[in-house]
Amino acid sequence: MQKNLIFSILIVIAMAFWGSSWACGKVLVQYASADIIAFWRFFFAFIASIPLIMLLKVPLRINTENLKFLLVAACLNGIYSIFFFMGLNYGSAGKGGVLVTTLIPIFAYLLAYFFSRKENKSIKANEILGLGIGIISGICLLDLGGFEELFGKFNTFFLFCALDWAILTLVCQRIRIHPLAINFYITFLSMLFYSPLFFFKPQMLEIFHYDMKFWSMIFVVAVLSTAIGTSIYYMGIAKLGATRASSYQLLVPAMALGSSYLILGEIPNLLTIFGGILAIFATYLINIHKPKKIGQV
């Protein structure tokens, strides 16, 4: 019981790391282009993950089948990162964090249902209600002042972020190795994905001349969020179960808004808050809520 409490506290901390990465990411893109920041994020996350792998004695052996899925996952992860940092150039970090983190589970559910239609899987009433609320929340979060804003850079980048990560989630479900090894390999391969930048951008090493503000932000994004936060979450799944651990992800939108206010001074509008609450409720209905059967106490 005490161990479960400890892991619950640790997962809350991990969700705070995930949420704060949005505000920190917006600060980072003020120093360098999105692709340069993406490379160094993966580089420092990979370095930070090595001691974790050694300390927890995580097996790293993989076969050809797993390697194929890892390569696909790494490409998706690399694409997500470039959309993530580019999108932060065009709008609120808090709103982006709410939009992406709440739409990912909805997109993941729709994709999973589409690809499992041959299994004649029926949609439950709570899932239909959740999807309906999710659509309404998405309209609120996009905050459309006109039709042209639907395809504005901010909405486009972050909608692609959510769709990309939803696909990545489904791909990772096909990889049959230790969850921390998945994170380790995806981080390493994503770093390699961006490494050719050294041949085209001589300013890649300019980060070593940046101030402490930059280094504190990259520490949060790479080490705390990507390496440590994700590792805590995976360990929480093993200790608490996937359903209970995944429910903690509902904290991320609030953490994103809170960190954006503290770090950037962003004040969310009422429509963003309302859309975020609806999206969290939709995620609960789709992924967590289990309706009781008739007669069940």
CSV table of C-alpha atoms in Angstrom, one decimal:
chain,number,residue,atom,x,y,z
A,1,MET,CA,0.0,0.0,0.0
A,2,GLN,CA,2.8,2.4,0.9
A,3,LYS,CA,4.6,1.6,-2.4
A,4,ASN,CA,1.5,2.4,-4.3
A,5,LEU,CA,1.2,5.7,-2.6
A,6,ILE,CA,4.9,6.5,-3.4
A,7,PHE,CA,4.4,5.7,-7.1
A,8,SER,CA,1.2,7.7,-7.1
A,9,ILE,CA,3.1,10.7,-5.8
A,10,LEU,CA,5.9,10.1,-8.3
A,11,ILE,CA,3.5,9.9,-11.2
A,12,VAL,CA,2.0,13.2,-10.2
A,13,ILE,CA,5.5,14.7,-10.3
A,14,ALA,CA,6.1,13.1,-13.7
A,15,MET,CA,2.9,14.7,-15.0
A,16,ALA,CA,4.1,18.0,-13.7
A,17,PHE,CA,7.3,17.5,-15.7
A,18,TRP,CA,5.3,16.7,-18.9
A,19,GLY,CA,3.0,19.7,-18.4
A,20,SER,CA,5.9,22.1,-17.8
A,21,SER,CA,7.7,21.0,-21.0
A,22,TRP,CA,5.3,23.1,-23.0
A,23,ALA,CA,6.2,26.4,-21.4
A,24,CYS,CA,9.9,25.4,-21.4
A,25,GLY,CA,9.7,24.4,-25.0
A,26,LYS,CA,8.3,27.8,-26.0
A,27,VAL,CA,11.3,29.5,-24.2
A,28,LEU,CA,13.8,27.2,-26.1
A,29,VAL,CA,12.5,28.1,-29.6
A,30,GLN,CA,13.4,31.7,-28.8
A,31,TYR,CA,17.1,30.6,-28.8
A,32,ALA,CA,17.3,28.4,-31.8
A,33,SER,CA,15.3,26.8,-34.6
A,34,ALA,CA,13.0,23.9,-33.9
A,35,ASP,CA,15.2,21.2,-35.5
A,36,ILE,CA,18.3,22.2,-33.5
A,37,ILE,CA,16.3,22.2,-30.2
A,38,ALA,CA,14.8,18.8,-31.2
A,39,PHE,CA,18.3,17.2,-31.7
A,40,TRP,CA,19.6,18.5,-28.3
A,41,ARG,CA,16.5,17.5,-26.5
A,42,PHE,CA,17.0,13.9,-27.7
A,43,PHE,CA,20.7,14.0,-27.1
A,44,PHE,CA,20.5,15.0,-23.5
A,45,ALA,CA,17.5,12.8,-22.9
A,46,PHE,CA,19.5,9.8,-24.2
A,47,ILE,CA,22.5,10.6,-22.0
A,48,ALA,CA,20.2,11.0,-19.0
A,49,SER,CA,18.5,7.7,-19.7
A,50,ILE,CA,21.7,5.6,-19.7
A,51,PRO,CA,22.1,5.6,-15.8
A,52,LEU,CA,18.4,4.7,-15.5
A,53,ILE,CA,18.8,1.7,-17.8
A,54,MET,CA,21.9,0.6,-15.9
A,55,LEU,CA,20.4,1.2,-12.4
A,56,LEU,CA,17.2,-0.7,-13.2
A,57,LYS,CA,19.1,-3.4,-15.2
A,58,VAL,CA,16.7,-3.1,-18.1
A,59,PRO,CA,17.3,-5.7,-20.8
A,60,LEU,CA,18.0,-4.2,-24.2
A,61,ARG,CA,18.0,-7.2,-26.5
A,62,ILE,CA,15.7,-6.8,-29.5
A,63,ASN,CA,14.9,-8.8,-32.6
A,64,THR,CA,14.3,-7.8,-36.2
A,65,GLU,CA,10.5,-7.4,-35.8
A,66,ASN,CA,10.9,-5.1,-32.8
A,67,LEU,CA,13.6,-3.1,-34.6
A,68,LYS,CA,11.2,-2.4,-37.5
A,69,PHE,CA,8.6,-1.0,-35.2
A,70,LEU,CA,11.2,1.0,-33.3
A,71,LEU,CA,12.4,2.6,-36.5
A,72,VAL,CA,8.8,3.6,-37.4
A,73,ALA,CA,8.2,4.9,-33.8
A,74,ALA,CA,11.4,6.9,-33.9
A,75,CYS,CA,10.4,8.6,-37.2
A,76,LEU,CA,7.0,9.5,-35.7
A,77,ASN,CA,8.7,10.8,-32.6
A,78,GLY,CA,11.1,12.9,-34.6
A,79,ILE,CA,8.2,14.4,-36.7
A,80,TYR,CA,6.2,15.0,-33.5
A,81,SER,CA,9.1,17.0,-32.0
A,82,ILE,CA,9.6,19.2,-35.0
A,83,PHE,CA,5.8,20.0,-35.1
A,84,PHE,CA,5.9,20.5,-31.3
A,85,PHE,CA,8.7,23.2,-31.4
A,86,MET,CA,7.5,24.8,-34.6
A,87,GLY,CA,3.9,25.1,-33.2
A,88,LEU,CA,5.1,26.8,-30.1
A,89,ASN,CA,6.3,29.7,-32.3
A,90,TYR,CA,2.8,30.6,-33.2
A,91,GLY,CA,0.7,30.6,-30.1
A,92,SER,CA,0.1,30.0,-26.4
A,93,ALA,CA,2.1,27.1,-24.9
A,94,GLY,CA,-0.7,26.5,-22.4
A,95,LYS,CA,-3.4,26.2,-25.0
A,96,GLY,CA,-1.1,24.0,-27.2
A,97,GLY,CA,-0.5,21.7,-24.2
A,98,VAL,CA,-4.2,21.4,-23.5
A,99,LEU,CA,-5.1,20.9,-27.2
A,100,VAL,CA,-2.6,18.2,-27.9
A,101,THR,CA,-2.7,16.2,-24.7
A,102,THR,CA,-6.5,16.0,-24.7
A,103,LEU,CA,-6.9,15.2,-28.4
A,104,ILE,CA,-4.3,12.4,-28.4
A,105,PRO,CA,-6.4,9.8,-26.6
A,106,ILE,CA,-9.5,10.7,-28.7
A,107,PHE,CA,-7.5,10.3,-32.0
A,108,ALA,CA,-5.9,7.1,-30.6
A,109,TYR,CA,-9.3,5.6,-29.9
A,110,LEU,CA,-10.7,6.5,-33.3
A,111,LEU,CA,-7.6,5.0,-35.1
A,112,ALA,CA,-7.8,1.8,-32.9
A,113,TYR,CA,-11.5,1.4,-33.7
A,114,PHE,CA,-11.0,2.0,-37.4
A,115,PHE,CA,-8.2,-0.7,-37.7
A,116,SER,CA,-10.2,-3.2,-35.5
A,117,ARG,CA,-13.4,-3.0,-37.4
A,118,LYS,CA,-12.9,-6.5,-38.8
A,119,GLU,CA,-13.2,-7.8,-35.2
A,120,ASN,CA,-16.8,-6.5,-35.1
A,121,LYS,CA,-16.0,-4.5,-32.0
A,122,SER,CA,-19.1,-2.5,-30.9
A,123,ILE,CA,-18.9,1.0,-29.5
A,124,LYS,CA,-20.2,1.4,-25.9
A,125,ALA,CA,-22.6,4.1,-25.0
A,126,ASN,CA,-20.0,5.8,-22.7
A,127,GLU,CA,-17.5,5.8,-25.6
A,128,ILE,CA,-20.1,7.4,-28.0
A,129,LEU,CA,-20.8,10.1,-25.4
A,130,GLY,CA,-17.1,10.6,-24.9
A,131,LEU,CA,-16.4,11.0,-28.6
A,132,GLY,CA,-19.2,13.5,-28.9
A,133,ILE,CA,-18.0,15.6,-26.0
A,134,GLY,CA,-14.4,15.3,-27.4
A,135,ILE,CA,-15.5,16.8,-30.7
A,136,ILE,CA,-17.2,19.7,-28.9
A,137,SER,CA,-14.1,20.2,-26.8
A,138,GLY,CA,-11.9,20.3,-29.9
A,139,ILE,CA,-14.0,23.0,-31.4
A,140,CYS,CA,-13.6,25.0,-28.2
A,141,LEU,CA,-9.9,24.5,-28.1
A,142,LEU,CA,-9.3,25.5,-31.7
A,143,ASP,CA,-11.0,28.8,-30.8
A,144,LEU,CA,-12.0,29.6,-34.4
A,145,GLY,CA,-12.6,33.2,-35.1
A,146,GLY,CA,-13.1,32.4,-38.7
A,147,PHE,CA,-12.9,29.4,-41.1
A,148,GLU,CA,-9.4,30.4,-42.2
A,149,GLU,CA,-8.1,30.0,-38.6
A,150,LEU,CA,-8.9,26.2,-38.8
A,151,PHE,CA,-5.8,25.8,-41.1
A,152,GLY,CA,-3.7,28.4,-39.3
A,153,LYS,CA,-0.2,27.4,-38.4
A,154,PHE,CA,-0.9,27.1,-34.7
A,155,ASN,CA,-3.9,24.7,-35.1
A,156,THR,CA,-2.3,22.8,-38.0
A,157,PHE,CA,1.0,22.0,-36.2
A,158,PHE,CA,-0.7,20.9,-33.0
A,159,LEU,CA,-3.4,18.9,-34.7
A,160,PHE,CA,-0.7,17.0,-36.5
A,161,CYS,CA,1.1,16.6,-33.2
A,162,ALA,CA,-1.9,15.0,-31.6
A,163,LEU,CA,-2.5,12.7,-34.7
A,164,ASP,CA,1.2,11.8,-34.9
A,165,TRP,CA,1.4,10.9,-31.2
A,166,ALA,CA,-1.8,8.8,-31.4
A,167,ILE,CA,-0.3,6.8,-34.2
A,168,LEU,CA,3.0,6.5,-32.3
A,169,THR,CA,1.0,5.1,-29.3
A,170,LEU,CA,-0.5,2.4,-31.5
A,171,VAL,CA,2.9,1.5,-33.0
A,172,CYS,CA,4.5,1.2,-29.6
A,173,GLN,CA,1.8,-1.3,-28.5
A,174,ARG,CA,3.3,-3.7,-31.1
A,175,ILE,CA,6.8,-3.6,-29.6
A,176,ARG,CA,7.4,-6.5,-27.3
A,177,ILE,CA,10.3,-5.3,-25.1
A,178,HIS,CA,10.6,-3.6,-21.7
A,179,PRO,CA,8.8,-0.2,-21.7
A,180,LEU,CA,11.9,1.6,-20.6
A,181,ALA,CA,13.9,0.0,-23.4
A,182,ILE,CA,11.3,1.3,-25.8
A,183,ASN,CA,11.8,4.8,-24.6
A,184,PHE,CA,15.6,4.4,-24.6
A,185,TYR,CA,15.7,3.1,-28.2
A,186,ILE,CA,13.2,5.6,-29.5
A,187,THR,CA,15.2,8.5,-28.0
A,188,PHE,CA,18.4,7.2,-29.4
A,189,LEU,CA,17.0,6.6,-32.9
A,190,SER,CA,15.3,10.0,-32.9
A,191,MET,CA,18.6,11.6,-32.0
A,192,LEU,CA,20.2,9.8,-35.0
A,193,PHE,CA,17.3,11.0,-37.1
A,194,TYR,CA,18.4,14.7,-36.5
A,195,SER,CA,22.2,14.1,-36.4
A,196,PRO,CA,22.7,15.0,-40.1
A,197,LEU,CA,22.0,18.6,-39.1
A,198,PHE,CA,25.7,18.9,-38.2
A,199,PHE,CA,26.5,18.8,-41.9
A,200,PHE,CA,24.1,21.6,-42.8
A,201,LYS,CA,23.9,23.9,-39.7
A,202,PRO,CA,27.2,25.1,-38.3
A,203,GLN,CA,25.2,26.9,-35.5
A,204,MET,CA,24.4,23.5,-33.9
A,205,LEU,CA,27.2,24.0,-31.3
A,206,GLU,CA,26.1,27.6,-30.4
A,207,ILE,CA,24.0,26.2,-27.6
A,208,PHE,CA,27.1,26.0,-25.4
A,209,HIS,CA,27.3,29.7,-25.4
A,210,TYR,CA,23.7,30.2,-24.2
A,211,ASP,CA,22.8,31.5,-20.7
A,212,MET,CA,21.5,29.5,-17.7
A,213,LYS,CA,17.9,30.1,-18.6
A,214,PHE,CA,18.3,28.0,-21.8
A,215,TRP,CA,20.1,25.2,-19.8
A,216,SER,CA,17.4,25.1,-17.1
A,217,MET,CA,14.7,24.9,-19.8
A,218,ILE,CA,16.5,22.1,-21.8
A,219,PHE,CA,17.0,20.3,-18.5
A,220,VAL,CA,13.3,20.3,-17.8
A,221,VAL,CA,12.4,19.3,-21.4
A,222,ALA,CA,15.1,16.6,-22.0
A,223,VAL,CA,16.0,15.2,-18.6
A,224,LEU,CA,13.0,15.7,-16.3
A,225,SER,CA,10.2,15.3,-18.9
A,226,THR,CA,11.6,12.9,-21.5
A,227,ALA,CA,14.0,10.7,-19.6
A,228,ILE,CA,12.9,10.7,-15.9
A,229,GLY,CA,9.2,11.6,-16.3
A,230,THR,CA,8.5,8.9,-18.9
A,231,SER,CA,10.5,6.3,-17.0
A,232,ILE,CA,8.4,7.0,-13.8
A,233,TYR,CA,5.2,6.7,-15.8
A,234,TYR,CA,6.3,3.3,-17.3
A,235,MET,CA,7.2,2.1,-13.8
A,236,GLY,CA,3.9,3.3,-12.5
A,237,ILE,CA,2.1,1.2,-15.1
A,238,ALA,CA,3.9,-1.9,-13.8
A,239,LYS,CA,3.1,-1.1,-10.2
A,240,LEU,CA,-0.4,0.4,-10.4
A,241,GLY,CA,-1.8,-1.0,-13.6
A,242,ALA,CA,-2.3,0.6,-17.0
A,243,THR,CA,-5.8,2.0,-16.3
A,244,ARG,CA,-4.9,3.7,-13.0
A,245,ALA,CA,-1.6,5.0,-14.3
A,246,SER,CA,-3.1,6.4,-17.5
A,247,SER,CA,-5.7,8.3,-15.5
A,248,TYR,CA,-2.9,10.5,-14.2
A,249,GLN,CA,-2.4,11.8,-17.7
A,250,LEU,CA,-5.6,13.9,-17.2
A,251,LEU,CA,-3.5,16.1,-15.0
A,252,VAL,CA,-1.2,17.2,-17.9
A,253,PRO,CA,-3.5,19.8,-19.4
A,254,ALA,CA,-3.9,21.6,-16.0
A,255,MET,CA,-0.1,21.3,-15.5
A,256,ALA,CA,0.5,22.8,-18.9
A,257,LEU,CA,-1.7,25.8,-18.2
A,258,GLY,CA,-0.2,26.3,-14.7
A,259,SER,CA,3.4,26.1,-15.9
A,260,SER,CA,2.6,28.5,-18.8
A,261,TYR,CA,1.2,31.0,-16.4
A,262,LEU,CA,4.2,30.7,-14.0
A,263,ILE,CA,7.0,30.7,-16.6
A,264,LEU,CA,5.5,32.8,-19.4
A,265,GLY,CA,2.8,34.8,-17.7
A,266,GLU,CA,0.1,33.3,-20.1
A,267,ILE,CA,-3.4,33.7,-18.8
A,268,PRO,CA,-5.8,31.1,-20.5
A,269,ASN,CA,-9.1,32.4,-21.8
A,270,LEU,CA,-12.4,30.8,-20.6
A,271,LEU,CA,-12.9,28.9,-23.9
A,272,THR,CA,-9.6,27.1,-23.5
A,273,ILE,CA,-10.4,26.2,-19.9
A,274,PHE,CA,-13.9,25.0,-20.8
A,275,GLY,CA,-12.7,23.0,-23.8
A,276,GLY,CA,-9.9,21.5,-21.6
A,277,ILE,CA,-12.5,20.4,-19.0
A,278,LEU,CA,-14.7,18.9,-21.6
A,279,ALA,CA,-11.8,17.0,-23.2
A,280,ILE,CA,-10.6,15.6,-19.9
A,281,PHE,CA,-14.2,14.3,-19.3
A,282,ALA,CA,-14.3,12.9,-22.8
A,283,THR,CA,-11.0,11.1,-22.2
A,284,TYR,CA,-12.3,9.7,-18.9
A,285,LEU,CA,-15.5,8.3,-20.6
A,286,ILE,CA,-13.5,6.7,-23.5
A,287,ASN,CA,-10.5,5.2,-21.7
A,288,ILE,CA,-11.2,4.9,-18.0
A,289,HIS,CA,-14.9,4.8,-17.2
A,290,LYS,CA,-16.3,1.3,-16.9
A,291,PRO,CA,-20.2,1.3,-16.8
A,292,LYS,CA,-21.6,-1.0,-14.2
A,293,LYS,CA,-23.6,-3.9,-15.5
A,294,ILE,CA,-27.3,-4.2,-14.5
A,295,GLY,CA,-27.5,-5.7,-11.0
A,296,GLN,CA,-23.9,-5.1,-10.3
A,297,VAL,CA,-23.3,-3.5,-6.8
